[in-house]
């Protein structure tokens, strides 16, 4: 697959300011109504804040239906995560499942964390014929590290039954689900994707030294990664000679905002390039 190269790149001398945010211990949210889009799709959301906000931390979550119009079904053993962030904590080694049915086609995004700052969990989306590969991934089992939210995207799922689980055989710990979004087109067809040459260029909005590690550089990019945009966005780092340093960093996050972290081994001047790509596009 070839890549569509886009706007570019700047040298930055950066000063970093830290903002401290206070996160509320409360776990409340408004019920999420179904959202119908002009392209004929409907979005179903599993939001723990509106589904299990009244359940205490570490308390067992009853099996049953949750989320928009009871679209998601919980089976097995799950608890509310022991954190101020509301979550379904699915028992390790497929000990619980959050299941849903697609009647047509769907794009799915799962947001998850592990159970502690230094912990690692593993998540899998299972279909009727086996595990599903996330967008841009080579393996179906997704490693989820720490308590920073990880978003995993699956595009163009066919009709059928699906389940989000803690990966089979992973016995260290379970995984916490912060959100599942299913954008479904019941007819099974969707309008053609937006023309590739009409997709907006990615924009590097900031480059700054990491607030927690001055040896790392954080690059923020706005880029449209969804059905009408790119399949993914990548950022490369170059030294003063124009040679690439390290590997590309890649994101398929559909939020529109992407953060990439680089750790050059020596001090110097570096430039960054953002590139969009879409399968079957050649420029």
PDB file of C-alpha atoms in Angstrom:
ATOM      1  CA  UNK A   1       0.000   0.000   0.000  1.00  0.00           C
ATOM      2  CA  UNK A   2       1.387   3.373  -0.963  1.00  0.00           C
ATOM      3  CA  UNK A   3       0.977   6.420   1.169  1.00  0.00           C
ATOM      4  CA  UNK A   4      -0.462   9.828   0.475  1.00  0.00           C
ATOM      5  CA  UNK A   5       2.063  12.355   1.733  1.00  0.00           C
ATOM      6  CA  UNK A   6       0.720  15.537   3.141  1.00  0.00           C
ATOM      7  CA  UNK A   7       1.594  18.924   4.568  1.00  0.00           C
ATOM      8  CA  UNK A   8       4.342  19.162   6.606  1.00  0.00           C
ATOM      9  CA  UNK A   9       6.813  19.799   8.963  1.00  0.00           C
ATOM     10  CA  UNK A  10       8.443  22.302  11.148  1.00  0.00           C
ATOM     11  CA  UNK A  11      11.472  22.766  13.381  1.00  0.00           C
ATOM     12  CA  UNK A  12      10.412  23.670  16.872  1.00  0.00           C
ATOM     13  CA  UNK A  13      12.084  25.214  19.916  1.00  0.00           C
ATOM     14  CA  UNK A  14       9.615  24.531  22.625  1.00  0.00           C
ATOM     15  CA  UNK A  15       8.885  25.590  26.160  1.00  0.00           C
ATOM     16  CA  UNK A  16       6.558  23.357  28.118  1.00  0.00           C
ATOM     17  CA  UNK A  17       3.891  24.392  30.598  1.00  0.00           C
ATOM     18  CA  UNK A  18       2.103  21.841  32.736  1.00  0.00           C
ATOM     19  CA  UNK A  19      -1.578  22.034  33.522  1.00  0.00           C
ATOM     20  CA  UNK A  20      -2.935  19.948  36.380  1.00  0.00           C
ATOM     21  CA  UNK A  21      -6.459  18.650  36.046  1.00  0.00           C
ATOM     22  CA  UNK A  22      -8.517  17.367  38.942  1.00  0.00           C
ATOM     23  CA  UNK A  23     -10.641  14.359  38.065  1.00  0.00           C
ATOM     24  CA  UNK A  24     -13.877  13.901  39.907  1.00  0.00           C
ATOM     25  CA  UNK A  25     -14.488  10.680  41.829  1.00  0.00           C
ATOM     26  CA  UNK A  26     -18.116  10.689  40.724  1.00  0.00           C
ATOM     27  CA  UNK A  27     -19.285   8.203  38.117  1.00  0.00           C
ATOM     28  CA  UNK A  28     -22.443   9.636  36.619  1.00  0.00           C
ATOM     29  CA  UNK A  29     -23.598  10.219  33.061  1.00  0.00           C
ATOM     30  CA  UNK A  30     -26.667  10.861  30.979  1.00  0.00           C
ATOM     31  CA  UNK A  31     -28.388   8.065  29.119  1.00  0.00           C
ATOM     32  CA  UNK A  32     -27.221   7.917  25.521  1.00  0.00           C
ATOM     33  CA  UNK A  33     -29.917   8.069  22.863  1.00  0.00           C
ATOM     34  CA  UNK A  34     -29.514   6.378  19.495  1.00  0.00           C
ATOM     35  CA  UNK A  35     -28.034   8.715  16.919  1.00  0.00           C
ATOM     36  CA  UNK A  36     -29.105   8.374  13.288  1.00  0.00           C
ATOM     37  CA  UNK A  37     -26.838   9.880  10.620  1.00  0.00           C
ATOM     38  CA  UNK A  38     -27.604  11.216   7.175  1.00  0.00           C
ATOM     39  CA  UNK A  39     -25.777   8.283   5.567  1.00  0.00           C
ATOM     40  CA  UNK A  40     -28.288   5.829   7.039  1.00  0.00           C
ATOM     41  CA  UNK A  41     -26.117   4.627   9.913  1.00  0.00           C
ATOM     42  CA  UNK A  42     -27.062   4.418  13.585  1.00  0.00           C
ATOM     43  CA  UNK A  43     -24.611   4.704  16.477  1.00  0.00           C
ATOM     44  CA  UNK A  44     -25.006   2.523  19.565  1.00  0.00           C
ATOM     45  CA  UNK A  45     -22.937   3.409  22.638  1.00  0.00           C
ATOM     46  CA  UNK A  46     -21.975   1.515  25.761  1.00  0.00           C
ATOM     47  CA  UNK A  47     -21.043   4.177  28.318  1.00  0.00           C
ATOM     48  CA  UNK A  48     -20.373   2.795  31.819  1.00  0.00           C
ATOM     49  CA  UNK A  49     -21.134   6.183  33.408  1.00  0.00           C
ATOM     50  CA  UNK A  50     -24.767   5.903  32.342  1.00  0.00           C
ATOM     51  CA  UNK A  51     -24.973   2.107  32.637  1.00  0.00           C
ATOM     52  CA  UNK A  52     -23.319   1.207  35.953  1.00  0.00           C
ATOM     53  CA  UNK A  53     -22.712   4.577  37.636  1.00  0.00           C
ATOM     54  CA  UNK A  54     -24.574   3.569  40.770  1.00  0.00           C
ATOM     55  CA  UNK A  55     -22.556   0.369  41.276  1.00  0.00           C
ATOM     56  CA  UNK A  56     -19.718   0.586  43.805  1.00  0.00           C
ATOM     57  CA  UNK A  57     -16.087   0.010  42.873  1.00  0.00           C
ATOM     58  CA  UNK A  58     -15.150  -3.718  42.729  1.00  0.00           C
ATOM     59  CA  UNK A  59     -18.834  -4.672  42.967  1.00  0.00           C
ATOM     60  CA  UNK A  60     -20.132  -7.407  40.660  1.00  0.00           C
ATOM     61  CA  UNK A  61     -22.074  -6.146  37.632  1.00  0.00           C
ATOM     62  CA  UNK A  62     -25.234  -8.190  36.994  1.00  0.00           C
ATOM     63  CA  UNK A  63     -25.452 -10.012  33.680  1.00  0.00           C
ATOM     64  CA  UNK A  64     -27.951  -8.388  31.334  1.00  0.00           C
ATOM     65  CA  UNK A  65     -28.366  -5.730  28.666  1.00  0.00           C
ATOM     66  CA  UNK A  66     -26.705  -2.311  28.755  1.00  0.00           C
ATOM     67  CA  UNK A  67     -26.114   0.754  26.610  1.00  0.00           C
ATOM     68  CA  UNK A  68     -28.236   2.291  23.850  1.00  0.00           C
ATOM     69  CA  UNK A  69     -31.566   0.474  23.591  1.00  0.00           C
ATOM     70  CA  UNK A  70     -30.068  -2.503  25.457  1.00  0.00           C
ATOM     71  CA  UNK A  71     -27.865  -3.163  22.419  1.00  0.00           C
ATOM     72  CA  UNK A  72     -25.007  -4.726  24.424  1.00  0.00           C
ATOM     73  CA  UNK A  73     -25.274  -7.898  26.518  1.00  0.00           C
ATOM     74  CA  UNK A  74     -22.989  -8.708  29.450  1.00  0.00           C
ATOM     75  CA  UNK A  75     -22.345 -12.351  30.282  1.00  0.00           C
ATOM     76  CA  UNK A  76     -19.899 -13.961  32.686  1.00  0.00           C
ATOM     77  CA  UNK A  77     -18.046 -12.333  35.564  1.00  0.00           C
ATOM     78  CA  UNK A  78     -17.459  -8.574  35.488  1.00  0.00           C
ATOM     79  CA  UNK A  79     -17.046  -5.915  38.155  1.00  0.00           C
ATOM     80  CA  UNK A  80     -16.954  -2.146  38.214  1.00  0.00           C
ATOM     81  CA  UNK A  81     -13.262  -1.248  37.951  1.00  0.00           C
ATOM     82  CA  UNK A  82     -11.558  -0.133  41.165  1.00  0.00           C
ATOM     83  CA  UNK A  83     -10.949   3.373  39.826  1.00  0.00           C
ATOM     84  CA  UNK A  84     -12.610   6.777  39.685  1.00  0.00           C
ATOM     85  CA  UNK A  85     -12.960   6.136  35.937  1.00  0.00           C
ATOM     86  CA  UNK A  86     -16.132   4.121  35.470  1.00  0.00           C
ATOM     87  CA  UNK A  87     -15.565   0.846  33.623  1.00  0.00           C
ATOM     88  CA  UNK A  88     -16.689  -2.705  33.015  1.00  0.00           C
ATOM     89  CA  UNK A  89     -13.784  -4.845  34.264  1.00  0.00           C
ATOM     90  CA  UNK A  90     -14.031  -8.120  32.342  1.00  0.00           C
ATOM     91  CA  UNK A  91     -12.602 -11.189  34.059  1.00  0.00           C
ATOM     92  CA  UNK A  92      -9.335 -12.500  32.650  1.00  0.00           C
ATOM     93  CA  UNK A  93      -9.093 -15.325  30.081  1.00  0.00           C
ATOM     94  CA  UNK A  94     -12.553 -14.804  28.486  1.00  0.00           C
ATOM     95  CA  UNK A  95     -14.212 -14.844  31.885  1.00  0.00           C
ATOM     96  CA  UNK A  96     -16.793 -12.293  30.704  1.00  0.00           C
ATOM     97  CA  UNK A  97     -18.054 -10.858  27.429  1.00  0.00           C
ATOM     98  CA  UNK A  98     -19.789  -7.730  26.179  1.00  0.00           C
ATOM     99  CA  UNK A  99     -21.677  -8.904  23.101  1.00  0.00           C
ATOM    100  CA  UNK A 100     -23.648  -7.229  20.319  1.00  0.00           C
ATOM    101  CA  UNK A 101     -25.177  -8.117  16.959  1.00  0.00           C
ATOM    102  CA  UNK A 102     -24.513  -6.319  13.673  1.00  0.00           C
ATOM    103  CA  UNK A 103     -27.332  -6.417  11.110  1.00  0.00           C
ATOM    104  CA  UNK A 104     -25.626  -5.065   8.028  1.00  0.00           C
ATOM    105  CA  UNK A 105     -22.159  -3.547   8.387  1.00  0.00           C
ATOM    106  CA  UNK A 106     -20.549  -1.647  11.233  1.00  0.00           C
ATOM    107  CA  UNK A 107     -17.508   0.291  12.354  1.00  0.00           C
ATOM    108  CA  UNK A 108     -16.617  -0.423  15.986  1.00  0.00           C
ATOM    109  CA  UNK A 109     -14.387   1.412  18.453  1.00  0.00           C
ATOM    110  CA  UNK A 110     -13.474  -0.070  21.847  1.00  0.00           C
ATOM    111  CA  UNK A 111     -11.841   2.122  24.508  1.00  0.00           C
ATOM    112  CA  UNK A 112     -10.017   0.225  27.256  1.00  0.00           C
ATOM    113  CA  UNK A 113      -7.369   0.375  29.962  1.00  0.00           C
ATOM    114  CA  UNK A 114      -5.513  -2.105  32.118  1.00  0.00           C
ATOM    115  CA  UNK A 115      -6.069  -2.359  35.880  1.00  0.00           C
ATOM    116  CA  UNK A 116      -3.150  -0.233  37.088  1.00  0.00           C
ATOM    117  CA  UNK A 117      -0.484   2.228  35.991  1.00  0.00           C
ATOM    118  CA  UNK A 118       2.159  -0.432  35.298  1.00  0.00           C
ATOM    119  CA  UNK A 119      -0.157  -3.332  34.425  1.00  0.00           C
ATOM    120  CA  UNK A 120      -0.776  -4.911  31.041  1.00  0.00           C
ATOM    121  CA  UNK A 121      -4.068  -6.433  29.892  1.00  0.00           C
ATOM    122  CA  UNK A 122      -5.115  -8.053  26.630  1.00  0.00           C
ATOM    123  CA  UNK A 123      -8.333  -7.509  24.689  1.00  0.00           C
ATOM    124  CA  UNK A 124      -9.883  -9.371  21.745  1.00  0.00           C
ATOM    125  CA  UNK A 125     -12.986  -8.830  19.608  1.00  0.00           C
ATOM    126  CA  UNK A 126     -14.433 -12.205  18.647  1.00  0.00           C
ATOM    127  CA  UNK A 127     -16.742 -12.841  15.707  1.00  0.00           C
ATOM    128  CA  UNK A 128     -18.646 -15.935  14.673  1.00  0.00           C
ATOM    129  CA  UNK A 129     -15.645 -17.237  12.719  1.00  0.00           C
ATOM    130  CA  UNK A 130     -12.921 -16.301  15.178  1.00  0.00           C
ATOM    131  CA  UNK A 131     -10.991 -13.289  16.424  1.00  0.00           C
ATOM    132  CA  UNK A 132     -11.091 -10.014  14.444  1.00  0.00           C
ATOM    133  CA  UNK A 133      -8.013  -8.024  13.442  1.00  0.00           C
ATOM    134  CA  UNK A 134      -8.138  -4.364  14.512  1.00  0.00           C
ATOM    135  CA  UNK A 135      -7.453  -1.700  11.898  1.00  0.00           C
ATOM    136  CA  UNK A 136      -3.758  -1.604  11.009  1.00  0.00           C
ATOM    137  CA  UNK A 137      -2.850  -4.530  13.298  1.00  0.00           C
ATOM    138  CA  UNK A 138      -1.163  -7.850  12.584  1.00  0.00           C
ATOM    139  CA  UNK A 139      -2.605  -9.719  15.555  1.00  0.00           C
ATOM    140  CA  UNK A 140      -6.109  -9.874  16.999  1.00  0.00           C
ATOM    141  CA  UNK A 141      -4.978  -9.731  20.640  1.00  0.00           C
ATOM    142  CA  UNK A 142      -4.519  -6.074  21.611  1.00  0.00           C
ATOM    143  CA  UNK A 143      -2.101  -5.193  24.404  1.00  0.00           C
ATOM    144  CA  UNK A 144      -3.528  -2.535  26.737  1.00  0.00           C
ATOM    145  CA  UNK A 145      -0.944  -1.015  29.070  1.00  0.00           C
ATOM    146  CA  UNK A 146      -1.500   1.241  32.073  1.00  0.00           C
ATOM    147  CA  UNK A 147      -4.475   3.452  32.807  1.00  0.00           C
ATOM    148  CA  UNK A 148      -4.257   5.763  29.814  1.00  0.00           C
ATOM    149  CA  UNK A 149      -7.199   4.980  27.534  1.00  0.00           C
ATOM    150  CA  UNK A 150      -6.399   2.913  24.443  1.00  0.00           C
ATOM    151  CA  UNK A 151      -8.795   3.096  21.480  1.00  0.00           C
ATOM    152  CA  UNK A 152      -9.061   0.071  19.190  1.00  0.00           C
ATOM    153  CA  UNK A 153     -10.919   0.425  15.875  1.00  0.00           C
ATOM    154  CA  UNK A 154     -12.510  -2.210  13.631  1.00  0.00           C
ATOM    155  CA  UNK A 155     -13.811  -1.030  10.260  1.00  0.00           C
ATOM    156  CA  UNK A 156     -16.348  -2.683   7.977  1.00  0.00           C
ATOM    157  CA  UNK A 157     -17.520  -5.565  10.165  1.00  0.00           C
ATOM    158  CA  UNK A 158     -20.016  -7.813   8.390  1.00  0.00           C
ATOM    159  CA  UNK A 159     -23.353  -8.808   9.879  1.00  0.00           C
ATOM    160  CA  UNK A 160     -23.131 -11.283  12.766  1.00  0.00           C
ATOM    161  CA  UNK A 161     -22.545 -11.676  16.478  1.00  0.00           C
ATOM    162  CA  UNK A 162     -19.495 -10.166  18.186  1.00  0.00           C
ATOM    163  CA  UNK A 163     -18.037 -10.184  21.699  1.00  0.00           C
ATOM    164  CA  UNK A 164     -15.412  -8.052  23.439  1.00  0.00           C
ATOM    165  CA  UNK A 165     -13.425 -10.229  25.865  1.00  0.00           C
ATOM    166  CA  UNK A 166     -10.209 -10.445  27.827  1.00  0.00           C
ATOM    167  CA  UNK A 167      -8.027 -12.487  25.472  1.00  0.00           C
ATOM    168  CA  UNK A 168      -8.213 -16.269  25.861  1.00  0.00           C
ATOM    169  CA  UNK A 169      -5.106 -17.629  27.576  1.00  0.00           C
ATOM    170  CA  UNK A 170      -4.176 -14.259  29.090  1.00  0.00           C
ATOM    171  CA  UNK A 171      -4.335 -15.050  32.808  1.00  0.00           C
ATOM    172  CA  UNK A 172      -2.471 -12.162  34.442  1.00  0.00           C
ATOM    173  CA  UNK A 173      -5.535  -9.937  34.859  1.00  0.00           C
ATOM    174  CA  UNK A 174      -8.738  -8.750  33.216  1.00  0.00           C
ATOM    175  CA  UNK A 175      -9.328  -5.670  31.107  1.00  0.00           C
ATOM    176  CA  UNK A 176     -11.383  -2.529  31.795  1.00  0.00           C
ATOM    177  CA  UNK A 177     -13.821  -1.328  29.118  1.00  0.00           C
ATOM    178  CA  UNK A 178     -14.445   2.416  29.191  1.00  0.00           C
ATOM    179  CA  UNK A 179     -16.620   2.594  26.072  1.00  0.00           C
ATOM    180  CA  UNK A 180     -17.814   0.668  23.026  1.00  0.00           C
ATOM    181  CA  UNK A 181     -19.222   2.527  20.020  1.00  0.00           C
ATOM    182  CA  UNK A 182     -20.907   0.698  17.133  1.00  0.00           C
ATOM    183  CA  UNK A 183     -21.712   2.745  14.006  1.00  0.00           C
ATOM    184  CA  UNK A 184     -24.060   0.426  12.127  1.00  0.00           C
ATOM    185  CA  UNK A 185     -25.653   0.571   8.679  1.00  0.00           C
ATOM    186  CA  UNK A 186     -28.528  -1.887   8.745  1.00  0.00           C
ATOM    187  CA  UNK A 187     -28.940  -2.093   4.982  1.00  0.00           C
ATOM    188  CA  UNK A 188     -25.519  -3.639   4.674  1.00  0.00           C
ATOM    189  CA  UNK A 189     -24.362  -0.954   2.268  1.00  0.00           C
ATOM    190  CA  UNK A 190     -22.976   2.534   2.724  1.00  0.00           C
ATOM    191  CA  UNK A 191     -22.439   5.410   0.355  1.00  0.00           C
ATOM    192  CA  UNK A 192     -19.035   5.527  -1.337  1.00  0.00           C
ATOM    193  CA  UNK A 193     -16.230   6.938   0.771  1.00  0.00           C
ATOM    194  CA  UNK A 194     -15.345  10.569   0.295  1.00  0.00           C
ATOM    195  CA  UNK A 195     -12.956  11.087  -2.613  1.00  0.00           C
ATOM    196  CA  UNK A 196      -9.367  10.699  -1.456  1.00  0.00           C
ATOM    197  CA  UNK A 197      -8.265  14.004  -2.956  1.00  0.00           C
ATOM    198  CA  UNK A 198     -10.976  15.773  -0.958  1.00  0.00           C
ATOM    199  CA  UNK A 199      -9.756  14.512   2.420  1.00  0.00           C
ATOM    200  CA  UNK A 200      -8.217  17.350   4.415  1.00  0.00           C
ATOM    201  CA  UNK A 201      -4.483  17.380   5.025  1.00  0.00           C
ATOM    202  CA  UNK A 202      -3.227  16.363   8.470  1.00  0.00           C
ATOM    203  CA  UNK A 203      -1.975  19.261  10.558  1.00  0.00           C
ATOM    204  CA  UNK A 204       0.854  19.085  13.100  1.00  0.00           C
ATOM    205  CA  UNK A 205      -0.582  21.334  15.789  1.00  0.00           C
ATOM    206  CA  UNK A 206       2.218  21.176  18.343  1.00  0.00           C
ATOM    207  CA  UNK A 207       5.592  19.663  19.118  1.00  0.00           C
ATOM    208  CA  UNK A 208       6.756  19.794  22.742  1.00  0.00           C
ATOM    209  CA  UNK A 209       9.017  18.129  25.251  1.00  0.00           C
ATOM    210  CA  UNK A 210       7.082  15.642  27.351  1.00  0.00           C
ATOM    211  CA  UNK A 211       5.982  17.018  30.683  1.00  0.00           C
ATOM    212  CA  UNK A 212       6.908  13.769  32.440  1.00  0.00           C
ATOM    213  CA  UNK A 213      10.136  12.959  30.560  1.00  0.00           C
ATOM    214  CA  UNK A 214      12.274  15.702  29.030  1.00  0.00           C
ATOM    215  CA  UNK A 215      14.007  13.101  26.865  1.00  0.00           C
ATOM    216  CA  UNK A 216      10.827  12.508  24.885  1.00  0.00           C
ATOM    217  CA  UNK A 217       9.012  14.643  22.319  1.00  0.00           C
ATOM    218  CA  UNK A 218       5.226  14.678  21.994  1.00  0.00           C
ATOM    219  CA  UNK A 219       3.791  15.498  18.570  1.00  0.00           C
ATOM    220  CA  UNK A 220       0.094  16.363  18.303  1.00  0.00           C
ATOM    221  CA  UNK A 221      -1.691  16.010  14.976  1.00  0.00           C
ATOM    222  CA  UNK A 222      -5.243  16.644  13.824  1.00  0.00           C
ATOM    223  CA  UNK A 223      -6.291  14.244  11.059  1.00  0.00           C
ATOM    224  CA  UNK A 224      -9.529  12.698   9.848  1.00  0.00           C
ATOM    225  CA  UNK A 225      -9.318   8.924  10.337  1.00  0.00           C
ATOM    226  CA  UNK A 226     -12.713   7.379   9.665  1.00  0.00           C
ATOM    227  CA  UNK A 227     -14.944   6.093   6.893  1.00  0.00           C
ATOM    228  CA  UNK A 228     -14.762   9.350   4.941  1.00  0.00           C
ATOM    229  CA  UNK A 229     -11.134  10.041   5.807  1.00  0.00           C
ATOM    230  CA  UNK A 230      -7.947   8.022   6.021  1.00  0.00           C
ATOM    231  CA  UNK A 231      -7.452   4.525   7.394  1.00  0.00           C
ATOM    232  CA  UNK A 232      -4.563   5.749   9.532  1.00  0.00           C
ATOM    233  CA  UNK A 233      -2.120   8.603  10.070  1.00  0.00           C
ATOM    234  CA  UNK A 234       1.587   8.173  10.663  1.00  0.00           C
ATOM    235  CA  UNK A 235       4.323  10.563  11.796  1.00  0.00           C
ATOM    236  CA  UNK A 236       8.035  10.254  11.016  1.00  0.00           C
ATOM    237  CA  UNK A 237      10.965  11.984  12.736  1.00  0.00           C
ATOM    238  CA  UNK A 238      14.035  13.253  10.856  1.00  0.00           C
ATOM    239  CA  UNK A 239      17.374  14.571  12.082  1.00  0.00           C
ATOM    240  CA  UNK A 240      19.167  17.713  10.892  1.00  0.00           C
ATOM    241  CA  UNK A 241      20.631  15.781   7.930  1.00  0.00           C
ATOM    242  CA  UNK A 242      17.184  14.761   6.730  1.00  0.00           C
ATOM    243  CA  UNK A 243      17.608  11.118   7.710  1.00  0.00           C
ATOM    244  CA  UNK A 244      14.704   9.326   9.353  1.00  0.00           C
ATOM    245  CA  UNK A 245      15.267   8.477  13.008  1.00  0.00           C
ATOM    246  CA  UNK A 246      13.528   5.372  14.325  1.00  0.00           C
ATOM    247  CA  UNK A 247      10.251   3.944  13.078  1.00  0.00           C
ATOM    248  CA  UNK A 248       7.025   5.632  12.057  1.00  0.00           C
ATOM    249  CA  UNK A 249       4.426   6.129  14.772  1.00  0.00           C
ATOM    250  CA  UNK A 250       0.937   5.138  13.593  1.00  0.00           C
ATOM    251  CA  UNK A 251      -2.579   5.939  14.843  1.00  0.00           C
ATOM    252  CA  UNK A 252      -6.025   4.787  13.714  1.00  0.00           C
ATOM    253  CA  UNK A 253      -7.837   6.740  16.447  1.00  0.00           C
ATOM    254  CA  UNK A 254     -11.110   8.148  15.125  1.00  0.00           C
ATOM    255  CA  UNK A 255     -11.319  11.041  17.577  1.00  0.00           C
ATOM    256  CA  UNK A 256      -9.521  13.347  15.129  1.00  0.00           C
ATOM    257  CA  UNK A 257      -6.700  14.176  17.553  1.00  0.00           C
ATOM    258  CA  UNK A 258      -3.564  12.056  17.651  1.00  0.00           C
ATOM    259  CA  UNK A 259      -0.568  12.196  19.999  1.00  0.00           C
ATOM    260  CA  UNK A 260       2.732  10.565  19.047  1.00  0.00           C
ATOM    261  CA  UNK A 261       5.735  10.166  21.341  1.00  0.00           C
ATOM    262  CA  UNK A 262       9.333  10.028  20.118  1.00  0.00           C
ATOM    263  CA  UNK A 263      12.493   9.405  22.149  1.00  0.00           C
ATOM    264  CA  UNK A 264      15.616  10.502  20.225  1.00  0.00           C
ATOM    265  CA  UNK A 265      18.843   9.021  21.589  1.00  0.00           C
ATOM    266  CA  UNK A 266      20.837  12.260  21.237  1.00  0.00           C
ATOM    267  CA  UNK A 267      20.120  15.969  21.506  1.00  0.00           C
ATOM    268  CA  UNK A 268      19.610  17.771  18.232  1.00  0.00           C
ATOM    269  CA  UNK A 269      17.217  19.463  15.845  1.00  0.00           C
ATOM    270  CA  UNK A 270      14.396  17.279  14.559  1.00  0.00           C
ATOM    271  CA  UNK A 271      11.612  17.690  12.055  1.00  0.00           C
ATOM    272  CA  UNK A 272       8.373  15.745  11.775  1.00  0.00           C
ATOM    273  CA  UNK A 273       6.197  14.701   8.866  1.00  0.00           C
ATOM    274  CA  UNK A 274       2.536  13.610   9.052  1.00  0.00           C
ATOM    275  CA  UNK A 275       1.238  11.218   6.395  1.00  0.00           C
ATOM    276  CA  UNK A 276      -2.304   9.955   5.741  1.00  0.00           C
ATOM    277  CA  UNK A 277      -2.945   6.587   4.100  1.00  0.00           C
ATOM    278  CA  UNK A 278      -5.951   4.710   2.780  1.00  0.00           C
ATOM    279  CA  UNK A 279      -6.054   1.198   1.363  1.00  0.00           C
ATOM    280  CA  UNK A 280      -5.989   1.046  -2.458  1.00  0.00           C
ATOM    281  CA  UNK A 281      -5.033   4.702  -2.873  1.00  0.00           C
ATOM    282  CA  UNK A 282      -1.834   5.226  -4.834  1.00  0.00           C
ATOM    283  CA  UNK A 283      -0.840   8.866  -4.293  1.00  0.00           C
TER     284      UNK A 283
END
